[in-house]
Amino acid sequence: MQSLDDLMPQGADGAASVPRSRRLDRALTRVSDAPLRDGNALTLLRNGSETYADWLEAIGRARRWVHLENYIFKSDGIGQRFAEALAARAADGVRVRVLYDWFGSLDVPSSFWRKLRQAGVDVRTFNPLAVTAPFDVIHRDHRKLLAVDGEYASVGGVCIADPWLDRSPVTGLPYRDTAVRVLGPAVADLERAFADVWRVAGAPLPPDEQPPLGRIVPAGRVSARVIEQEPDRMRMLRVFQVMLAAVEQRVWIADAYFLAAPILREALMAAARDGIDVRILLPATNDLPMVGALSRYGYQPLIEAGVKIWEYAGLMMHAKTTVADGWWARVGSTNLNVTGLQTNWEIDLVAEDWEFGAAMERMYEDDLAHAREIRLSGSRKLRPRPARPESRAERQARRHRSGGSTRASVAMARVGAALQTAGSETLKNQDRTISATIGAALLALALLIARFPRALAWPLAALGGLLGGVSLARAVQAPQPALHAPLRRRGERFKPATWRLKNPGRRARRRRLELG
């Protein structure tokens, strides 16, 4: 029987060119619903300055279409530059389409969008608040995507707003973020991703603006996947679970609003206890202070398990990136929290390539040079340390002897170790501060309700009546569910099924129903 190592593609020097077995490749494809595309050229874009320059240049040379999708599109200085560039291309006959999120761009005046539409730009709002579906407001389009002519695309965490060009007045460090330029077959997947969300917000794109995969020629040697996150699909969470079970040496993560779900947090802790170099880079000063405080609330169990946490000393660490074992790398829009992993529309590019992974690691190490490591004073780490590090030859020999069973055993051991210490967290000073703040807020709310019951009763009653009425109306109007309704395509909304009685008479007495 062949071991996993026997199935790895081999390079010229006999080492695995990419340490990806067929089984691992199949697992990643299944959990991500994203096929691996070969022949891409990827370029890292650091911060808003590099990203905006690359985006504006791509827009300026557009000949057929521009597809721009962004969570935040402000009407400030950089927003006006993009608006002028988009309007100029529309004036030259290029089809320009802009999709912005209603909540993310809530404070942008309607006159800004009206001016763009008057210039010939097709502008759509994603998921505005609807009284008939108030609970759907949690589903946000958090993507940052630009695609031009079926030849160029870019994704990352960069929004279109002036703060992405700022620097800290104290440290001089920039507002940190990361995007990636994509050339090659993966552009077809990114174009399709835009088309999926565009269709959710209105009429679909014309067929000639959806380039097929076969028409895009290779531009490099990088293999990459485009992972589309849709509400409740949790594709990126499943990918992280597989990656953390398979990683052998190190996994380095940068995130902006780290409020990891328990299953992801336990996987990180289990990997660290197994000797994996797990590092998480977060902002020291978060532009959402409450999220930053809640993130720190969970530092202690991670650090005790051996996870190393660093805080960037600049204005903000907004990047959403990961690099594992030097060959698996992610750049995208997904934050490692509930909204990013479950409720939002997100987009991430995952590269499987040594050269791109090395560039990601160099960027990460440069960020660590401008960050501080968070340590627990007087606490005991639970991570066991081997007496002697295992050499590469020994590691390869062990894998060869045990074949595929070793990785499965390691994965199970990590899960077991994670579950064994779940719930053993204790509070430190930061935890007590946050707990005291929450407790004081709840106590103040209770006293306010006790002191002014009537003043608060009417708003609560009105809110309850509104939500109850909407829910009742939707329940009354809801169609009878289909017993054998077809599965929807990616990005397609469900259509209500209709029922009809077939062949009245004798067959009607037999109560046979057919799906119409």
Short mmCIF file of C-alpha atoms in Angstrom, two decimals:
data_model
loop_
_atom_site.label_atom_id
_atom_site.label_comp_id
_atom_site.label_asym_id
_atom_site.label_seq_id
_atom_site.Cartn_x
_atom_site.Cartn_y
_atom_site.Cartn_z
CA MET A 1 0.00 0.00 0.00
CA GLN A 2 1.28 3.48 -0.90
CA SER A 3 1.90 5.92 1.91
CA LEU A 4 0.87 9.57 1.70
CA ASP A 5 4.49 10.56 1.03
CA ASP A 6 4.62 8.25 -2.01
CA LEU A 7 1.75 10.23 -3.51
CA MET A 8 3.41 13.64 -3.15
CA PRO A 9 4.62 15.43 -6.29
CA GLN A 10 8.42 15.36 -6.38
CA GLY A 11 10.71 18.22 -7.34
CA ALA A 12 14.03 18.11 -9.15
CA ASP A 13 16.00 17.61 -5.95
CA GLY A 14 13.86 14.67 -4.89
CA ALA A 15 11.98 16.66 -2.24
CA ALA A 16 8.26 17.28 -2.52
CA SER A 17 7.69 20.35 -4.70
CA VAL A 18 4.46 20.92 -2.79
CA PRO A 19 3.82 18.64 0.22
CA ARG A 20 0.27 17.90 -0.86
CA SER A 21 -0.92 14.32 -1.18
CA ARG A 22 -3.85 13.31 -3.29
CA ARG A 23 -5.83 12.62 -0.14
CA LEU A 24 -5.10 16.05 1.30
CA ASP A 25 -5.88 17.68 -2.04
CA ARG A 26 -9.16 15.80 -2.22
CA ALA A 27 -10.03 16.77 1.37
CA LEU A 28 -9.31 20.46 0.76
CA THR A 29 -11.34 20.41 -2.45
CA ARG A 30 -14.31 18.82 -0.74
CA VAL A 31 -14.44 21.06 2.30
CA SER A 32 -13.79 24.27 0.34
CA ASP A 33 -15.87 23.48 -2.76
CA ALA A 34 -12.95 25.14 -4.60
CA PRO A 35 -10.94 23.26 -7.23
CA LEU A 36 -7.19 23.83 -7.45
CA ARG A 37 -6.19 25.96 -10.45
CA ASP A 38 -2.66 25.73 -11.82
CA GLY A 39 -0.79 28.36 -13.82
CA ASN A 40 -1.36 31.54 -11.82
CA ALA A 41 0.88 34.51 -11.09
CA LEU A 42 0.37 36.11 -7.66
CA THR A 43 1.78 39.37 -6.29
CA LEU A 44 1.40 40.52 -2.70
CA LEU A 45 0.06 44.06 -2.23
CA ARG A 46 0.95 45.54 1.14
CA ASN A 47 -1.31 48.16 2.72
CA GLY A 48 -3.65 50.61 1.09
CA SER A 49 -0.98 52.52 -0.82
CA GLU A 50 0.25 49.56 -2.91
CA THR A 51 -3.25 48.13 -3.30
CA TYR A 52 -4.86 51.36 -4.47
CA ALA A 53 -2.06 52.03 -6.98
CA ASP A 54 -2.48 48.54 -8.44
CA TRP A 55 -6.29 48.75 -8.52
CA LEU A 56 -6.38 52.19 -10.13
CA GLU A 57 -3.87 51.11 -12.77
CA ALA A 58 -5.98 48.03 -13.59
CA ILE A 59 -9.14 50.14 -13.82
CA GLY A 60 -7.37 52.66 -16.05
CA ARG A 61 -6.45 50.06 -18.67
CA ALA A 62 -9.85 48.30 -18.70
CA ARG A 63 -11.24 47.77 -22.21
CA ARG A 64 -14.40 45.71 -21.66
CA TRP A 65 -15.56 45.72 -18.05
CA VAL A 66 -14.72 46.56 -14.44
CA HIS A 67 -16.29 44.56 -11.58
CA LEU A 68 -15.73 46.18 -8.17
CA GLU A 69 -17.17 44.76 -4.95
CA ASN A 70 -16.26 46.22 -1.56
CA TYR A 71 -17.70 46.28 1.94
CA ILE A 72 -16.70 49.91 2.55
CA PHE A 73 -16.58 52.47 -0.26
CA LYS A 74 -16.30 55.94 1.28
CA SER A 75 -16.83 59.28 -0.40
CA ASP A 76 -13.57 60.69 1.05
CA GLY A 77 -10.33 61.48 -0.78
CA ILE A 78 -9.44 58.00 -2.02
CA GLY A 79 -13.11 57.23 -2.63
CA GLN A 80 -13.37 60.26 -4.92
CA ARG A 81 -10.27 59.10 -6.82
CA PHE A 82 -11.87 55.74 -7.45
CA ALA A 83 -15.16 57.37 -8.41
CA GLU A 84 -13.39 59.55 -10.98
CA ALA A 85 -11.48 56.58 -12.40
CA LEU A 86 -14.64 54.47 -12.68
CA ALA A 87 -16.61 57.32 -14.27
CA ALA A 88 -13.83 57.90 -16.79
CA ARG A 89 -13.90 54.26 -17.92
CA ALA A 90 -17.69 54.32 -18.16
CA ALA A 91 -17.45 57.45 -20.33
CA ASP A 92 -15.18 55.50 -22.71
CA GLY A 93 -17.78 52.76 -23.15
CA VAL A 94 -16.41 50.27 -20.60
CA ARG A 95 -19.11 48.47 -18.61
CA VAL A 96 -18.44 49.43 -14.99
CA ARG A 97 -20.31 47.70 -12.17
CA VAL A 98 -19.96 48.56 -8.48
CA LEU A 99 -21.45 46.54 -5.60
CA TYR A 100 -21.20 48.00 -2.09
CA ASP A 101 -22.56 46.72 1.20
CA TRP A 102 -25.44 48.70 2.70
CA PHE A 103 -24.20 48.46 6.29
CA GLY A 104 -20.50 48.88 5.59
CA SER A 105 -21.11 52.05 3.58
CA LEU A 106 -24.06 53.26 5.64
CA ASP A 107 -22.67 56.79 6.20
CA VAL A 108 -21.94 57.47 2.52
CA PRO A 109 -24.33 60.16 1.17
CA SER A 110 -26.75 59.09 -1.53
CA SER A 111 -25.47 61.92 -3.71
CA PHE A 112 -22.16 60.06 -4.10
CA TRP A 113 -23.88 57.02 -5.61
CA ARG A 114 -26.24 59.17 -7.66
CA LYS A 115 -23.30 60.97 -9.25
CA LEU A 116 -21.69 57.63 -10.14
CA ARG A 117 -24.91 56.39 -11.72
CA GLN A 118 -25.26 59.59 -13.72
CA ALA A 119 -21.75 58.99 -15.05
CA GLY A 120 -22.85 55.60 -16.44
CA VAL A 121 -21.68 53.32 -13.61
CA ASP A 122 -24.04 50.47 -12.68
CA VAL A 123 -24.19 50.71 -8.88
CA ARG A 124 -25.98 48.24 -6.62
CA THR A 125 -26.51 48.07 -2.86
CA PHE A 126 -26.13 44.69 -1.20
CA ASN A 127 -28.82 43.64 1.28
CA PRO A 128 -30.33 46.95 2.45
CA LEU A 129 -32.48 46.76 5.59
CA ALA A 130 -35.94 45.40 4.80
CA VAL A 131 -38.83 45.56 7.25
CA THR A 132 -40.19 42.31 5.84
CA ALA A 133 -36.91 40.47 6.61
CA PRO A 134 -35.23 42.22 9.56
CA PHE A 135 -33.19 39.20 10.61
CA ASP A 136 -31.45 39.01 7.23
CA VAL A 137 -29.51 42.15 8.15
CA ILE A 138 -26.78 39.96 9.65
CA HIS A 139 -25.83 38.69 6.18
CA ARG A 140 -23.29 41.22 4.93
CA ASP A 141 -21.16 41.34 1.79
CA HIS A 142 -17.74 41.68 3.43
CA ARG A 143 -15.75 40.96 0.27
CA LYS A 144 -13.07 43.19 -1.27
CA LEU A 145 -12.78 42.16 -4.91
CA LEU A 146 -11.75 43.81 -8.17
CA ALA A 147 -11.90 41.99 -11.53
CA VAL A 148 -11.07 43.57 -14.89
CA ASP A 149 -11.66 42.17 -18.40
CA GLY A 150 -11.33 38.55 -17.26
CA GLU A 151 -7.56 39.11 -17.17
CA TYR A 152 -6.85 40.73 -13.80
CA ALA A 153 -8.31 40.25 -10.33
CA SER A 154 -7.43 41.17 -6.76
CA VAL A 155 -8.76 40.20 -3.33
CA GLY A 156 -7.78 40.97 0.24
CA GLY A 157 -8.83 42.98 3.25
CA VAL A 158 -8.44 46.51 1.86
CA CYS A 159 -11.53 48.72 1.78
CA ILE A 160 -11.78 51.99 -0.16
CA ALA A 161 -11.38 54.65 2.52
CA ASP A 162 -8.74 57.15 3.68
CA PRO A 163 -7.82 55.33 6.94
CA TRP A 164 -6.02 52.67 4.85
CA LEU A 165 -3.50 55.39 3.91
CA ASP A 166 -2.86 56.63 7.47
CA ARG A 167 0.17 56.13 9.69
CA SER A 168 0.45 56.10 13.46
CA PRO A 169 1.54 59.51 14.82
CA VAL A 170 3.35 57.68 17.63
CA THR A 171 5.18 54.80 15.89
CA GLY A 172 4.99 55.93 12.26
CA LEU A 173 3.75 52.47 11.28
CA PRO A 174 1.07 52.18 8.57
CA TYR A 175 -2.47 50.91 8.82
CA ARG A 176 -1.59 47.28 7.94
CA ASP A 177 -3.53 45.29 5.43
CA THR A 178 -2.80 42.81 2.66
CA ALA A 179 -4.25 42.08 -0.77
CA VAL A 180 -3.04 39.98 -3.69
CA ARG A 181 -2.96 40.56 -7.45
CA VAL A 182 -4.08 37.50 -9.43
CA LEU A 183 -3.33 36.69 -13.08
CA GLY A 184 -4.20 33.37 -14.66
CA PRO A 185 -7.01 30.78 -14.50
CA ALA A 186 -8.03 31.68 -10.92
CA VAL A 187 -9.36 34.95 -12.36
CA ALA A 188 -12.28 32.97 -13.83
CA ASP A 189 -13.26 31.79 -10.33
CA LEU A 190 -13.04 35.33 -8.96
CA GLU A 191 -15.18 36.64 -11.82
CA ARG A 192 -17.74 33.92 -11.11
CA ALA A 193 -17.72 34.85 -7.42
CA PHE A 194 -18.58 38.44 -8.31
CA ALA A 195 -21.31 37.24 -10.67
CA ASP A 196 -22.87 35.14 -7.89
CA VAL A 197 -23.27 38.06 -5.49
CA TRP A 198 -24.25 40.47 -8.27
CA ARG A 199 -27.13 38.13 -9.11
CA VAL A 200 -28.24 38.08 -5.47
CA ALA A 201 -28.51 41.90 -5.57
CA GLY A 202 -30.45 42.06 -8.86
CA ALA A 203 -30.42 40.90 -12.46
CA PRO A 204 -27.51 38.63 -13.43
CA LEU A 205 -24.48 39.69 -15.43
CA PRO A 206 -24.64 39.24 -19.20
CA PRO A 207 -22.92 36.03 -20.36
CA ASP A 208 -20.09 37.88 -22.11
CA GLU A 209 -18.97 39.31 -18.73
CA GLN A 210 -18.47 35.84 -17.25
CA PRO A 211 -15.29 34.48 -18.86
CA PRO A 212 -15.06 30.68 -19.00
CA LEU A 213 -12.05 28.99 -17.48
CA GLY A 214 -10.78 27.68 -20.79
CA ARG A 215 -10.30 31.15 -22.26
CA ILE A 216 -7.87 32.36 -19.60
CA VAL A 217 -4.28 31.42 -20.42
CA PRO A 218 -1.75 30.50 -17.72
CA ALA A 219 0.30 33.42 -16.40
CA GLY A 220 2.63 31.70 -13.91
CA ARG A 221 3.29 28.50 -11.96
CA VAL A 222 1.32 29.02 -8.74
CA SER A 223 -1.54 26.66 -7.84
CA ALA A 224 -4.42 28.42 -6.11
CA ARG A 225 -8.00 28.01 -4.93
CA VAL A 226 -10.68 30.68 -4.70
CA ILE A 227 -12.80 29.97 -1.62
CA GLU A 228 -16.21 31.63 -1.63
CA GLN A 229 -17.76 31.96 1.79
CA GLU A 230 -21.55 32.25 1.80
CA PRO A 231 -23.87 32.48 4.82
CA ASP A 232 -24.07 29.21 6.76
CA ARG A 233 -21.70 27.35 4.39
CA MET A 234 -18.66 27.74 6.71
CA ARG A 235 -16.24 26.68 3.99
CA MET A 236 -13.27 28.54 5.43
CA LEU A 237 -13.87 27.08 8.89
CA ARG A 238 -13.79 23.58 7.42
CA VAL A 239 -10.63 24.40 5.50
CA PHE A 240 -8.95 25.58 8.71
CA GLN A 241 -9.93 22.35 10.44
CA VAL A 242 -8.29 20.25 7.72
CA MET A 243 -5.23 22.49 7.54
CA LEU A 244 -4.67 22.49 11.31
CA ALA A 245 -4.97 18.70 11.40
CA ALA A 246 -2.43 18.30 8.57
CA VAL A 247 0.13 21.00 9.46
CA GLU A 248 3.50 19.60 10.52
CA GLN A 249 5.74 22.52 11.54
CA ARG A 250 4.19 25.98 11.75
CA VAL A 251 1.09 28.04 11.09
CA TRP A 252 1.15 31.83 11.29
CA ILE A 253 -2.07 33.85 11.29
CA ALA A 254 -2.83 37.57 11.06
CA ASP A 255 -6.36 38.68 11.93
CA ALA A 256 -8.18 41.89 12.77
CA TYR A 257 -11.15 40.83 14.90
CA PHE A 258 -10.14 37.51 16.40
CA LEU A 259 -13.12 36.01 18.22
CA ALA A 260 -12.62 32.41 17.18
CA ALA A 261 -15.39 29.87 17.49
CA PRO A 262 -14.67 27.20 20.14
CA ILE A 263 -14.00 24.52 17.52
CA LEU A 264 -11.33 26.67 15.85
CA ARG A 265 -9.80 27.83 19.13
CA GLU A 266 -9.49 24.25 20.37
CA ALA A 267 -7.90 23.18 17.07
CA LEU A 268 -5.28 25.94 17.42
CA MET A 269 -4.56 24.93 21.00
CA ALA A 270 -4.32 21.25 20.11
CA ALA A 271 -1.85 21.99 17.31
CA ALA A 272 0.30 24.10 19.65
CA ARG A 273 0.34 21.36 22.31
CA ASP A 274 1.49 18.94 19.62
CA GLY A 275 4.60 21.07 19.07
CA ILE A 276 3.40 23.14 16.09
CA ASP A 277 4.67 26.73 15.97
CA VAL A 278 1.31 28.55 16.14
CA ARG A 279 1.47 32.34 15.99
CA ILE A 280 -1.39 34.84 15.86
CA LEU A 281 -0.75 38.51 15.01
CA LEU A 282 -3.48 40.90 16.16
CA PRO A 283 -3.84 44.69 16.49
CA ALA A 284 -2.66 46.40 19.67
CA THR A 285 -5.17 49.21 19.11
CA ASN A 286 -8.32 47.92 17.48
CA ASP A 287 -10.58 50.25 15.50
CA LEU A 288 -13.44 48.38 17.20
CA PRO A 289 -12.36 48.69 20.87
CA MET A 290 -14.98 46.32 22.24
CA VAL A 291 -13.92 43.58 19.82
CA GLY A 292 -10.30 44.16 20.81
CA ALA A 293 -11.18 43.82 24.48
CA LEU A 294 -13.18 40.64 23.92
CA SER A 295 -10.34 39.22 21.85
CA ARG A 296 -7.91 39.75 24.73
CA TYR A 297 -10.38 38.01 26.99
CA GLY A 298 -9.45 34.73 25.30
CA TYR A 299 -5.67 35.15 25.24
CA GLN A 300 -4.82 33.17 28.37
CA PRO A 301 -5.90 29.62 27.39
CA LEU A 302 -4.26 30.03 23.99
CA ILE A 303 -0.95 31.19 25.47
CA GLU A 304 -0.99 28.49 28.13
CA ALA A 305 -1.41 25.89 25.37
CA GLY A 306 1.67 27.22 23.58
CA VAL A 307 0.10 29.59 21.04
CA LYS A 308 2.20 32.73 20.60
CA ILE A 309 0.19 35.94 20.37
CA TRP A 310 1.64 39.19 19.06
CA GLU A 311 0.13 42.67 18.85
CA TYR A 312 1.05 45.03 16.00
CA ALA A 313 2.18 48.48 17.15
CA GLY A 314 0.72 50.44 14.23
CA LEU A 315 -2.69 52.02 13.84
CA MET A 316 -4.40 48.74 12.98
CA MET A 317 -3.65 45.18 11.88
CA HIS A 318 -6.51 44.63 9.44
CA ALA A 319 -4.96 41.82 7.32
CA LYS A 320 -6.64 38.43 7.10
CA THR A 321 -3.77 36.12 6.16
CA THR A 322 -2.41 32.68 7.01
CA VAL A 323 0.75 30.79 6.03
CA ALA A 324 1.37 27.17 7.01
CA ASP A 325 4.56 25.09 6.63
CA GLY A 326 5.91 27.59 4.11
CA TRP A 327 3.75 26.37 1.19
CA TRP A 328 0.06 26.91 2.09
CA ALA A 329 -0.95 30.59 2.18
CA ARG A 330 -4.24 32.50 2.41
CA VAL A 331 -5.07 36.14 1.60
CA GLY A 332 -8.65 37.33 1.76
CA SER A 333 -11.46 39.06 3.59
CA THR A 334 -12.49 36.44 6.16
CA ASN A 335 -12.01 37.36 9.81
CA LEU A 336 -11.76 34.42 12.21
CA ASN A 337 -14.98 35.12 14.06
CA VAL A 338 -18.65 34.17 13.78
CA THR A 339 -19.58 36.80 11.20
CA GLY A 340 -16.61 36.02 8.97
CA LEU A 341 -16.90 32.23 9.22
CA GLN A 342 -20.68 31.86 9.21
CA THR A 343 -22.93 34.84 8.40
CA ASN A 344 -21.06 36.95 5.80
CA TRP A 345 -20.27 36.69 2.13
CA GLU A 346 -16.45 36.48 2.01
CA ILE A 347 -13.75 35.69 -0.54
CA ASP A 348 -10.28 34.22 0.03
CA LEU A 349 -7.48 33.06 -2.24
CA VAL A 350 -5.43 30.11 -1.03
CA ALA A 351 -2.09 29.48 -2.75
CA GLU A 352 -0.17 26.20 -2.57
CA ASP A 353 3.33 27.24 -3.60
CA TRP A 354 6.75 27.43 -1.92
CA GLU A 355 7.78 30.76 -3.44
CA PHE A 356 4.57 32.57 -2.58
CA GLY A 357 4.59 30.97 0.89
CA ALA A 358 8.13 32.23 1.45
CA ALA A 359 7.05 35.76 0.50
CA MET A 360 4.17 35.50 2.97
CA GLU A 361 6.49 34.35 5.75
CA ARG A 362 8.94 37.22 5.08
CA MET A 363 6.05 39.67 5.29
CA TYR A 364 4.86 38.09 8.54
CA GLU A 365 8.33 38.23 10.12
CA ASP A 366 8.60 41.90 9.13
CA ASP A 367 5.30 42.56 10.90
CA LEU A 368 6.54 40.74 13.99
CA ALA A 369 9.54 43.09 14.05
CA HIS A 370 7.02 45.88 14.67
CA ALA A 371 4.96 43.99 17.23
CA ARG A 372 5.22 42.84 20.82
CA GLU A 373 4.63 39.33 22.12
CA ILE A 374 2.00 38.98 24.82
CA ARG A 375 3.16 36.86 27.76
CA LEU A 376 1.49 35.68 30.96
CA SER A 377 3.45 36.66 34.03
CA GLY A 378 3.76 33.89 36.59
CA SER A 379 1.66 31.40 34.64
CA ARG A 380 2.64 27.89 33.67
CA LYS A 381 2.41 26.84 30.04
CA LEU A 382 0.70 23.52 29.44
CA ARG A 383 2.54 22.78 26.20
CA PRO A 384 4.96 19.85 26.60
CA ARG A 385 8.40 20.28 25.07
CA PRO A 386 10.41 17.33 23.71
CA ALA A 387 13.84 16.71 25.21
CA ARG A 388 15.47 16.83 21.76
CA PRO A 389 14.02 18.24 18.52
CA GLU A 390 13.34 15.57 15.94
CA SER A 391 15.54 15.86 12.85
CA ARG A 392 14.14 16.05 9.32
CA ALA A 393 15.53 12.60 8.49
CA GLU A 394 13.92 11.08 11.57
CA ARG A 395 10.62 12.76 10.77
CA GLN A 396 10.66 11.46 7.19
CA ALA A 397 11.57 7.95 8.37
CA ARG A 398 8.75 7.96 10.91
CA ARG A 399 6.24 9.05 8.29
CA HIS A 400 7.50 6.41 5.87
CA ARG A 401 7.14 3.64 8.46
CA SER A 402 3.66 4.59 9.55
CA GLY A 403 2.25 5.75 6.24
CA GLY A 404 -1.09 7.55 6.31
CA SER A 405 -2.01 6.38 9.81
CA THR A 406 0.44 8.79 11.46
CA ARG A 407 -1.31 11.93 10.29
CA ALA A 408 -4.68 10.55 11.32
CA SER A 409 -3.27 9.68 14.75
CA VAL A 410 -1.73 13.14 15.11
CA ALA A 411 -5.02 14.77 14.16
CA MET A 412 -6.94 12.65 16.68
CA ALA A 413 -4.34 13.36 19.35
CA ARG A 414 -4.70 17.10 18.78
CA VAL A 415 -8.47 16.92 19.06
CA GLY A 416 -8.23 14.79 22.20
CA ALA A 417 -5.71 17.11 23.80
CA ALA A 418 -7.92 20.07 23.02
CA LEU A 419 -10.97 18.46 24.60
CA GLN A 420 -9.01 17.28 27.63
CA THR A 421 -8.21 20.79 28.81
CA ALA A 422 -11.39 22.52 27.65
CA GLY A 423 -12.90 24.51 30.46
CA SER A 424 -9.69 24.83 32.48
CA GLU A 425 -9.39 28.58 31.78
CA THR A 426 -8.84 31.01 34.64
CA LEU A 427 -9.21 34.77 34.77
CA LYS A 428 -6.31 37.20 34.86
CA ASN A 429 -6.36 40.95 35.26
CA GLN A 430 -7.61 41.61 31.73
CA ASP A 431 -10.35 39.04 32.11
CA ARG A 432 -11.49 40.49 35.44
CA THR A 433 -11.57 43.99 33.95
CA ILE A 434 -13.79 42.90 31.09
CA SER A 435 -16.02 40.86 33.41
CA ALA A 436 -16.37 43.85 35.74
CA THR A 437 -17.28 46.12 32.83
CA ILE A 438 -19.94 43.73 31.55
CA GLY A 439 -21.31 43.19 35.04
CA ALA A 440 -21.49 46.93 35.74
CA ALA A 441 -23.28 47.52 32.44
CA LEU A 442 -25.87 44.81 33.19
CA LEU A 443 -26.36 46.14 36.70
CA ALA A 444 -26.86 49.68 35.39
CA LEU A 445 -29.39 48.40 32.85
CA ALA A 446 -31.29 46.55 35.56
CA LEU A 447 -31.41 49.66 37.75
CA LEU A 448 -32.57 51.77 34.80
CA ILE A 449 -35.40 49.36 34.05
CA ALA A 450 -36.42 49.32 37.73
CA ARG A 451 -36.39 53.11 37.95
CA PHE A 452 -38.11 53.89 34.63
CA PRO A 453 -40.18 50.82 33.77
CA ARG A 454 -42.77 52.69 31.70
CA ALA A 455 -40.21 54.62 29.67
CA LEU A 456 -38.55 51.41 28.55
CA ALA A 457 -41.68 49.30 28.28
CA TRP A 458 -43.10 51.12 25.26
CA PRO A 459 -39.97 50.84 23.05
CA LEU A 460 -39.55 47.17 23.97
CA ALA A 461 -43.23 46.50 23.30
CA ALA A 462 -43.04 48.27 19.94
CA LEU A 463 -39.95 46.31 18.95
CA GLY A 464 -41.51 43.02 20.04
CA GLY A 465 -44.72 43.84 18.19
CA LEU A 466 -42.84 44.69 15.01
CA LEU A 467 -40.73 41.53 15.06
CA GLY A 468 -43.68 39.36 16.03
CA GLY A 469 -45.90 40.83 13.31
CA VAL A 470 -43.24 40.39 10.65
CA SER A 471 -42.56 36.80 11.69
CA LEU A 472 -46.29 35.98 11.73
CA ALA A 473 -46.82 37.57 8.32
CA ARG A 474 -43.92 35.63 6.82
CA ALA A 475 -45.20 32.39 8.33
CA VAL A 476 -48.70 32.96 6.88
CA GLN A 477 -47.33 33.84 3.44
CA ALA A 478 -44.72 31.06 3.34
CA PRO A 479 -45.37 28.47 0.59
CA GLN A 480 -45.84 24.81 1.38
CA PRO A 481 -42.36 23.22 1.32
CA ALA A 482 -41.42 20.91 -1.53
CA LEU A 483 -40.65 17.32 -0.65
CA HIS A 484 -38.06 16.93 -3.41
CA ALA A 485 -36.95 20.49 -4.11
CA PRO A 486 -33.78 20.68 -6.24
CA LEU A 487 -30.61 21.96 -4.67
CA ARG A 488 -29.80 25.59 -5.49
CA ARG A 489 -26.75 26.56 -7.45
CA ARG A 490 -24.04 28.60 -5.76
CA GLY A 491 -25.29 32.13 -5.11
CA GLU A 492 -28.87 31.32 -6.26
CA ARG A 493 -31.83 32.09 -4.05
CA PHE A 494 -34.44 29.47 -3.35
CA LYS A 495 -37.62 29.83 -5.39
CA PRO A 496 -40.94 28.85 -3.78
CA ALA A 497 -42.19 25.48 -4.99
CA THR A 498 -45.71 25.12 -6.32
CA TRP A 499 -47.95 22.09 -5.98
CA ARG A 500 -50.70 20.94 -8.30
CA LEU A 501 -53.05 18.01 -8.29
CA LYS A 502 -52.45 15.78 -11.29
CA ASN A 503 -55.27 14.11 -13.24
CA PRO A 504 -58.43 14.74 -11.10
CA GLY A 505 -60.90 11.91 -10.80
CA ARG A 506 -59.82 8.42 -9.90
CA ARG A 507 -56.19 9.52 -9.43
CA ALA A 508 -57.34 12.41 -7.28
CA ARG A 509 -58.95 9.98 -4.89
CA ARG A 510 -55.56 8.33 -4.53
CA ARG A 511 -54.18 11.75 -3.43
CA ARG A 512 -51.18 11.70 -5.74
CA LEU A 513 -49.24 14.95 -5.74
CA GLU A 514 -46.64 16.01 -8.25
CA LEU A 515 -44.11 18.77 -7.89
CA GLY A 516 -44.88 21.51 -10.48
#
